[in-house]
Coordinates of C-alpha atoms in Angstrom, one line a residue:
Y1455 CA 0.0 0.0 0.0
R1456 CA 2.9 2.3 -0.6
I1457 CA 1.7 5.5 -2.3
E1458 CA 4.1 5.0 -5.3
R1459 CA 2.7 1.5 -5.8
L1460 CA -0.9 2.8 -5.7
A1461 CA -0.2 5.1 -8.7
D1462 CA 1.9 2.5 -10.6
P1463 CA 0.3 2.3 -14.1
K1464 CA 1.1 -1.4 -14.3
I1465 CA -0.9 -2.1 -11.2
L1466 CA -3.7 0.3 -12.2
S1467 CA -4.0 -1.5 -15.6
L1468 CA -5.1 -4.7 -13.6
I1469 CA -8.2 -3.1 -12.1
P1470 CA -10.5 -3.6 -15.1
K1471 CA -9.4 -7.3 -15.2
I1472 CA -10.6 -7.9 -11.6
S1473 CA -14.0 -9.2 -10.8
I1474 CA -15.2 -9.6 -7.2
L1475 CA -18.0 -12.0 -6.6
H1476 CA -19.8 -13.0 -3.5
D1477 CA -19.7 -16.8 -3.0
P1478 CA -22.6 -17.9 -0.6
A1479 CA -20.7 -21.1 0.0
L1480 CA -18.1 -19.2 1.9
D1481 CA -20.9 -17.9 4.3
A1482 CA -21.7 -21.5 5.3
G1483 CA -18.8 -21.5 7.7
G1484 CA -20.4 -18.8 9.9
T1485 CA -18.4 -16.4 12.0
A1486 CA -15.6 -18.9 12.4
K1487 CA -14.8 -18.6 8.7
R1488 CA -16.0 -15.0 8.2
H1489 CA -12.6 -14.1 6.7
S1490 CA -12.4 -16.9 4.2
V1491 CA -11.5 -16.0 0.7
Q1492 CA -11.0 -17.8 -2.5
V1493 CA -9.0 -16.3 -5.4
D1494 CA -9.1 -17.6 -8.9
A1495 CA -6.8 -16.3 -11.7
S1496 CA -7.0 -17.0 -15.4
L1497 CA -3.6 -16.4 -17.0
T1498 CA -3.2 -15.3 -20.6
G1499 CA -1.9 -18.7 -21.7
G1500 CA -5.0 -20.4 -20.4
T1501 CA -3.6 -21.6 -17.0
R1502 CA -6.0 -21.2 -14.1
L1503 CA -4.7 -20.7 -10.6
S1504 CA -6.8 -21.0 -7.5
V1505 CA -6.2 -20.6 -3.8
K1506 CA -8.6 -20.7 -0.8
V1507 CA -7.6 -19.3 2.6
D1508 CA -10.0 -19.9 5.5
H1509 CA -8.3 -17.7 8.1
R1510 CA -6.6 -14.4 7.8
T1511 CA -2.9 -14.0 8.7
G1512 CA -2.7 -12.9 12.3
S1513 CA -5.7 -14.9 13.4
A1514 CA -5.6 -17.5 16.1
E1515 CA -5.5 -20.2 13.4
R1516 CA -2.7 -18.5 11.5
P1517 CA -0.8 -16.5 14.0
L1518 CA 2.1 -14.2 13.1
S1519 CA 5.6 -15.3 14.0
R1520 CA 7.4 -13.3 16.7
E1521 CA 9.6 -11.8 14.0
R1522 CA 6.6 -10.7 11.9
V1523 CA 5.0 -9.1 15.0
I1524 CA 8.2 -7.2 15.8
T1525 CA 8.7 -6.1 12.2
K1526 CA 5.1 -4.9 12.0
F1527 CA 5.4 -3.1 15.4
K1528 CA 8.6 -1.3 14.3
R1529 CA 7.1 -0.2 11.0
L1530 CA 4.1 1.3 12.8
A1531 CA 6.1 2.7 15.7
E1532 CA 8.5 4.4 13.4
T1533 CA 5.8 6.8 12.3
A1534 CA 6.3 8.4 15.7
L1535 CA 9.7 7.1 16.9
T1536 CA 13.2 7.0 15.4
P1537 CA 14.4 3.5 14.4
P1538 CA 16.8 3.3 17.5
E1539 CA 13.9 4.3 19.8
S1540 CA 11.6 1.7 18.2
E1541 CA 14.3 -0.9 18.6
D1542 CA 14.8 0.2 22.2
L1543 CA 11.1 0.0 22.9
V1544 CA 11.0 -3.6 21.4
T1545 CA 13.8 -4.6 23.7
E1546 CA 12.1 -3.1 26.7
I1547 CA 8.8 -4.8 25.9
L1548 CA 10.5 -8.2 25.3
C1549 CA 12.1 -7.9 28.8
L1550 CA 9.0 -6.5 30.5
E1551 CA 8.7 -9.3 33.1
R1552 CA 12.2 -8.5 34.4
A1553 CA 11.7 -4.7 34.5
E1554 CA 11.9 -2.9 37.9
N1555 CA 9.6 -0.2 36.6
L1556 CA 8.1 1.1 33.3
D1557 CA 9.9 4.4 33.3
R1558 CA 11.9 3.8 30.0
I1559 CA 8.8 2.5 28.2
S1560 CA 6.7 5.4 29.5
T1561 CA 9.4 7.9 28.3
L1562 CA 9.6 6.3 24.9
L1563 CA 5.8 6.2 24.5
S1564 CA 5.3 9.8 25.6
G1565 CA 8.0 11.2 23.4
G1566 CA 10.0 12.3 26.4
P1567 CA 13.7 13.0 26.5
R1568 CA 15.6 11.4 23.7
V1569 CA 18.6 9.3 24.7

């Protein structure tokens, strides 16, 4: 979803080729499968590709790895923090159970004195 990708003519040229259809069969799973999706693609050479995913990434059924959670956290945190501050905050959070207090985390989250 980077802005330069959203305006990419190659990507925009795909829009007229995409059809989104509701499949009532996917509703049969109820709320447990409310994020199910099936994607079918017909390629120029006639090849047809299909994939069905019952649970979104990050759900209890398909949890994110620790590394992906940290990467996502840093990407989001770095809209407000510098990369070293974001890294420091990750380190502090991962060692939270051994912390004597939350002063450093509080300082980082409040935009307090930069160290």
